[in-house]
Short mmCIF file of C-alpha atoms in Angstrom, two decimals:
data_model
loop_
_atom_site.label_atom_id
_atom_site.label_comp_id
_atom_site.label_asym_id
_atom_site.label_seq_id
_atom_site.Cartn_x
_atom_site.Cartn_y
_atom_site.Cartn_z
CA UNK O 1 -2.12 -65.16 -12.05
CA UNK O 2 -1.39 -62.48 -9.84
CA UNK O 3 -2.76 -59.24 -11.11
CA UNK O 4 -1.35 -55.79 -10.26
CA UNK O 5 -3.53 -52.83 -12.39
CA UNK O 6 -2.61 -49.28 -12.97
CA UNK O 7 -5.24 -46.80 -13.33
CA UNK O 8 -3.85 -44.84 -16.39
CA UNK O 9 -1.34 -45.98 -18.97
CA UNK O 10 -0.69 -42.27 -19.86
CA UNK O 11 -1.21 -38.93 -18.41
CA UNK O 12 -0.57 -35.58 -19.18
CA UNK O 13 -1.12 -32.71 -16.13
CA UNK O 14 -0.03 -29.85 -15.94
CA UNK O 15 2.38 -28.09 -13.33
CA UNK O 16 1.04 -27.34 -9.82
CA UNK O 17 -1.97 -29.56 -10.15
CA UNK O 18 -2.28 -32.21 -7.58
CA UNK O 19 -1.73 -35.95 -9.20
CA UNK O 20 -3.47 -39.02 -7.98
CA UNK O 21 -1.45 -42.35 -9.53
CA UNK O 22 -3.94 -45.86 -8.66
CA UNK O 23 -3.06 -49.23 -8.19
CA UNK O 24 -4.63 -52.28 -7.03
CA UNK O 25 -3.93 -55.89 -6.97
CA UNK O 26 -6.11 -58.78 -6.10
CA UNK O 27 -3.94 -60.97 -4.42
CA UNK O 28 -4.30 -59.97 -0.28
CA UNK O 29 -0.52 -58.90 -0.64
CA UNK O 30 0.61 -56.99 2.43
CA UNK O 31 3.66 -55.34 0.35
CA UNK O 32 3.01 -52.76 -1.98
CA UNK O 33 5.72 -50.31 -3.86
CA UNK O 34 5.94 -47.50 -6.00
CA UNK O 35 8.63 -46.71 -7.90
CA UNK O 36 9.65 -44.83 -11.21
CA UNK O 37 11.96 -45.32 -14.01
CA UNK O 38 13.90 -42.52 -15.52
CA UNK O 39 16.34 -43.44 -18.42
CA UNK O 40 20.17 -44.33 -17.19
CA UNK O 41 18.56 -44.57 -13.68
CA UNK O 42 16.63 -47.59 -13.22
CA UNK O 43 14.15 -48.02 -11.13
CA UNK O 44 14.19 -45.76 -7.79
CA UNK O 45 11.78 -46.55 -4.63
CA UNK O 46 9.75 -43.55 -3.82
CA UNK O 47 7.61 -45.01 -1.21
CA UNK O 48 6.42 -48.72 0.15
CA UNK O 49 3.91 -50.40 2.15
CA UNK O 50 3.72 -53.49 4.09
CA UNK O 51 0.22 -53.20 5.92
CA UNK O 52 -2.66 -50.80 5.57
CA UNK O 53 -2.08 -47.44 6.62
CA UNK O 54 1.51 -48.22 7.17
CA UNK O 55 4.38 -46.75 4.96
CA UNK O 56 7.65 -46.42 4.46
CA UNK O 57 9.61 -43.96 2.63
CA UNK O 58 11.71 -45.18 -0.28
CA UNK O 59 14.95 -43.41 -1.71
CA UNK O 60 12.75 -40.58 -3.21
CA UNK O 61 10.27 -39.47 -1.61
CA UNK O 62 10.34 -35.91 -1.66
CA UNK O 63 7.43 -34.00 -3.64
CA UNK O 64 4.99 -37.39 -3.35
CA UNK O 65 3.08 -38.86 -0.27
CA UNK O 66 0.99 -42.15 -0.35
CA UNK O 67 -1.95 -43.49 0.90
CA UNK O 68 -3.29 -47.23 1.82
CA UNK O 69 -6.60 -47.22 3.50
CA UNK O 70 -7.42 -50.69 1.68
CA UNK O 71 -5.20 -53.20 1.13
CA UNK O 72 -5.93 -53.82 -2.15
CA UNK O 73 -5.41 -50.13 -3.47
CA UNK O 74 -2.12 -48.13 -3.16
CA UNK O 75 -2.20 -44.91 -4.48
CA UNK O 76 1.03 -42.36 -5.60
CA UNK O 77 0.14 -38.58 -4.61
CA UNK O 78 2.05 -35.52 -6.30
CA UNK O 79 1.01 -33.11 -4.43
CA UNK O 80 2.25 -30.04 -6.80
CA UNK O 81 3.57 -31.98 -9.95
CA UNK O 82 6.48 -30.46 -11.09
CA UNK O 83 8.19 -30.59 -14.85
CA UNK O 84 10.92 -33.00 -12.90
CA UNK O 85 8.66 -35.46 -11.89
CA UNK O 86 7.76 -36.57 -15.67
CA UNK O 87 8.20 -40.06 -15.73
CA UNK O 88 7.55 -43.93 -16.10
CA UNK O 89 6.14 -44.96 -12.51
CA UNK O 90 5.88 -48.36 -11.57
CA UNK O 91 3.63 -49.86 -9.37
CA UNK O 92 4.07 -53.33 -7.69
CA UNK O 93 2.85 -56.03 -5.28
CA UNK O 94 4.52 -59.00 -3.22
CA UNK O 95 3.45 -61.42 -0.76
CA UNK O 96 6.78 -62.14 0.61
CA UNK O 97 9.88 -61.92 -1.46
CA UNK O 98 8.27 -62.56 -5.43
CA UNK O 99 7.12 -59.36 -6.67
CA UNK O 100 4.49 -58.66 -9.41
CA UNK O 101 4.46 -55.30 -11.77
CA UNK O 102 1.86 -53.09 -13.32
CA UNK O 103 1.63 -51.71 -16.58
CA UNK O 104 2.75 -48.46 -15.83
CA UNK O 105 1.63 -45.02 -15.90
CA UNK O 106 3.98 -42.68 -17.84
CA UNK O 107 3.40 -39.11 -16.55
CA UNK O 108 3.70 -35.83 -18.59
CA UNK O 109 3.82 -33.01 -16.43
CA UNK O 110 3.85 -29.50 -18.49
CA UNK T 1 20.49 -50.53 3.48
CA UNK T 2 21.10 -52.61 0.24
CA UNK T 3 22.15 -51.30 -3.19
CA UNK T 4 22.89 -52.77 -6.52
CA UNK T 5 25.64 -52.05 -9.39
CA UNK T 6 25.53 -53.01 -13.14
CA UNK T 7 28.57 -51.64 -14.51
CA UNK T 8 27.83 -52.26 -18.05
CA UNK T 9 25.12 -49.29 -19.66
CA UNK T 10 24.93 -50.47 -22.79
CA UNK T 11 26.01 -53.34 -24.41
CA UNK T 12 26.12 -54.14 -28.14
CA UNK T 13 26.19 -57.77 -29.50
CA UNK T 14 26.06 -59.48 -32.80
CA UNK T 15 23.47 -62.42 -33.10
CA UNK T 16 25.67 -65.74 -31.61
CA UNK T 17 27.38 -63.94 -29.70
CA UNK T 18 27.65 -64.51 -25.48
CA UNK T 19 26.21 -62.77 -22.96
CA UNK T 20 27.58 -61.69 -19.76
CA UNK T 21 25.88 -59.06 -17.80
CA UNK T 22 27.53 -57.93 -14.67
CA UNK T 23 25.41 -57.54 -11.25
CA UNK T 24 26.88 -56.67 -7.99
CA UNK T 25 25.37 -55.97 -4.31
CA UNK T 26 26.16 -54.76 -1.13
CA UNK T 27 23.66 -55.91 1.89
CA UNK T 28 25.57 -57.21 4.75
CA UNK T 29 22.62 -60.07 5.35
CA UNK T 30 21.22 -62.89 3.00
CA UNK T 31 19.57 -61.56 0.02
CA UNK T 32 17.38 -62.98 -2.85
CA UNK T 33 18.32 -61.85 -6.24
CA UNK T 34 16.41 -61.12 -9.34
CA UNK T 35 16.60 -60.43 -13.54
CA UNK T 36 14.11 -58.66 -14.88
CA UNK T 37 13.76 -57.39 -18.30
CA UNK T 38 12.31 -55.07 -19.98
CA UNK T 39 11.44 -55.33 -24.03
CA UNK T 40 10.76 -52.22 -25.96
CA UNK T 41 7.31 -50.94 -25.02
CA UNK T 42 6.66 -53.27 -22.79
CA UNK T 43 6.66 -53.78 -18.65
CA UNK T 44 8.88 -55.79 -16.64
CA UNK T 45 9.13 -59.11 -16.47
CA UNK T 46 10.37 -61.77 -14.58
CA UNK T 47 13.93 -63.50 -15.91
CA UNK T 48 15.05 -65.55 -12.95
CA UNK T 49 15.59 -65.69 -9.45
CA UNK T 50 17.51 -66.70 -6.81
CA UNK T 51 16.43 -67.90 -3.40
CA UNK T 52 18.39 -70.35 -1.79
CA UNK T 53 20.43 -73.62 -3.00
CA UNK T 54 21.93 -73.97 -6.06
CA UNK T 55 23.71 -71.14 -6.84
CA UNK T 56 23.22 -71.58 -10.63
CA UNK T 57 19.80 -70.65 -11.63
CA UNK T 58 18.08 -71.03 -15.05
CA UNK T 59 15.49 -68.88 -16.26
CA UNK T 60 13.39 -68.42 -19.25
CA UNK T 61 14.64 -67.86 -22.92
CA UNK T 62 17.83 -69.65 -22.45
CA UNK T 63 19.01 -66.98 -19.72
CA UNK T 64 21.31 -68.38 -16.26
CA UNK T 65 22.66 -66.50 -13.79
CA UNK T 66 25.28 -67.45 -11.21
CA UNK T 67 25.38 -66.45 -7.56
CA UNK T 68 29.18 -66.12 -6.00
CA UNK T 69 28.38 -65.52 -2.52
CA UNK T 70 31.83 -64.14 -1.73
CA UNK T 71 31.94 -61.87 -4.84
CA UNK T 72 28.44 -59.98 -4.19
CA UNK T 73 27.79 -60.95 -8.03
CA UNK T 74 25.02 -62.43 -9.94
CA UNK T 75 25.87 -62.25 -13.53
CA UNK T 76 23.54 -62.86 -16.08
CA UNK T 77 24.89 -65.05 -19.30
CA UNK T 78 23.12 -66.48 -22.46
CA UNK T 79 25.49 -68.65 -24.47
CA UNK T 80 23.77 -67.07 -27.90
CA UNK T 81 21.81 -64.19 -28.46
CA UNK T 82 19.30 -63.20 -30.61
CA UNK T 83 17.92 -59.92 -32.01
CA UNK T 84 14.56 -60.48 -29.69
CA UNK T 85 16.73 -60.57 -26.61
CA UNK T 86 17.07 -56.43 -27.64
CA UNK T 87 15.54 -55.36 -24.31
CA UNK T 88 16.95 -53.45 -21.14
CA UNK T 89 18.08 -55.84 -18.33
CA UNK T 90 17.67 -55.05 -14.36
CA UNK T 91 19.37 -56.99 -11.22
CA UNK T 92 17.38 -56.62 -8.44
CA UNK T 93 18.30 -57.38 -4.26
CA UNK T 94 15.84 -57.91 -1.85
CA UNK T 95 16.75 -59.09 1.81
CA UNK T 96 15.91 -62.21 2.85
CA UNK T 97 14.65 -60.59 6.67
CA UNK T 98 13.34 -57.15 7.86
CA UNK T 99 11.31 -55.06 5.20
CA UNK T 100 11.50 -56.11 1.91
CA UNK T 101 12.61 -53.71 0.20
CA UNK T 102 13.28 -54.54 -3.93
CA UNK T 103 16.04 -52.16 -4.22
CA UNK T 104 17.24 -52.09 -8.88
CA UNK T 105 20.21 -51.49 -10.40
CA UNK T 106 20.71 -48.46 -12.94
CA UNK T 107 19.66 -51.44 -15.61
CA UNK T 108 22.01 -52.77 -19.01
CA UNK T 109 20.40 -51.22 -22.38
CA UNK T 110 21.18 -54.74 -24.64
CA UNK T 111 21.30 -54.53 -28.36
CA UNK T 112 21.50 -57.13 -30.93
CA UNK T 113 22.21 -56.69 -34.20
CA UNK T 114 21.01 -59.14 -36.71
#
């Protein structure tokens, strides 16, 4: 089975500290995603990747960045986590058009 | 780009009753269209999908889903529910060409009383 880990299950930082969200998987996918749920919204892209080093910006990116040096690791940036960006995120992983979910990492920013 | 509706927020069912979950998509291309759910506490997982071919798929736990090409939809029915089918419910498009992009819908909260 496909396996698609997320560093932390929960986190708690507080406002204006930079946030570093990890995931891996260990399947030689070339897509990766990141996305978070917020209640009543579903699941929003913030940011994708279909090679290393390559990305693409989701439908909310703003206030995040990513980075893929290894195609096995995709990892989420805050770069000043704000109160808004407390929240379920969602990492993921497809080879072509199945994709696989993490865990999740729910986020508490104070 | 693609998006996805479920026009239904919350839905409340006795056990027995039916399911019908309403999915609809815009994406001017062919697609491939997913259920996932989501139990309390827990992460997504896979209900069914649909790739190609017949446009009635079955999935696990008694769920189906039909795809009406000209009607954007891909509902999602159960004939009977139970209370463990208490979960939250996403459609999900992804094109079948270009960057493959899983875009979700807003997701159905589902409760079932027992």
């Amino acid at each position: 089975d496909v396996k698609v880990t997320q560093s932390s299950r929960y986190l708690v930082k507080r406002t204006g500290e930079k946030v570093f969200l990890e995931c891996v998987q260990d399947m030689d996918h070339e897509n990766m995603f990141w996305y978070r749920q917020d209640p009543g919204l579903g699941l929003r892209l913030i940011y994708f990747s279909y090679d290393v080093k390559m990305k693409e910006k989701g439908d909310i990116p703003e206030g995040y960045s990513v980075s893929r040096e290894k195609k096995e690791r995709f990892s989420l940036i805050l770069e000043s986590a704000s109160t808004n960006q407390t929240s379920m995120y969602l990492c993921a992983s497809s080879p072509s058009r199945t994709v696989v979910f993490g865990q999740g990492t729910r986020l508490t920013v104070v | 780009a693609q998006s996805v509706s479920q026009h239904n927020h919350h839905v409340i069912l006795s056990e027995a009753a039916s399911l019908e979950l309403g999915c609809n998509y815009s994406y001017g291309g062919t697609v491939n269209l997913f259920w996932y759910v989501q139990y309390p506490g827990q992460h997504l997982q896979l209900l069914l999908k649909y790739f190609s071919g017949d446009p009635l798929v079955k999935g696990i736990k008694g769920f189906e889903a039909e795809f009406i090409k000209s009607k954007f939809s891909f509902n999602l029915r159960k004939p009977s529910v139970q209370w463990s089918d208490t979960a939250e419910y996403f459609c999900a498009v992804i094109p079948n060409t270009g960057f493959q992009k899983l875009v979700f819908g807003t997701g159905t909260r589902l409760l079932v009383s027992p």
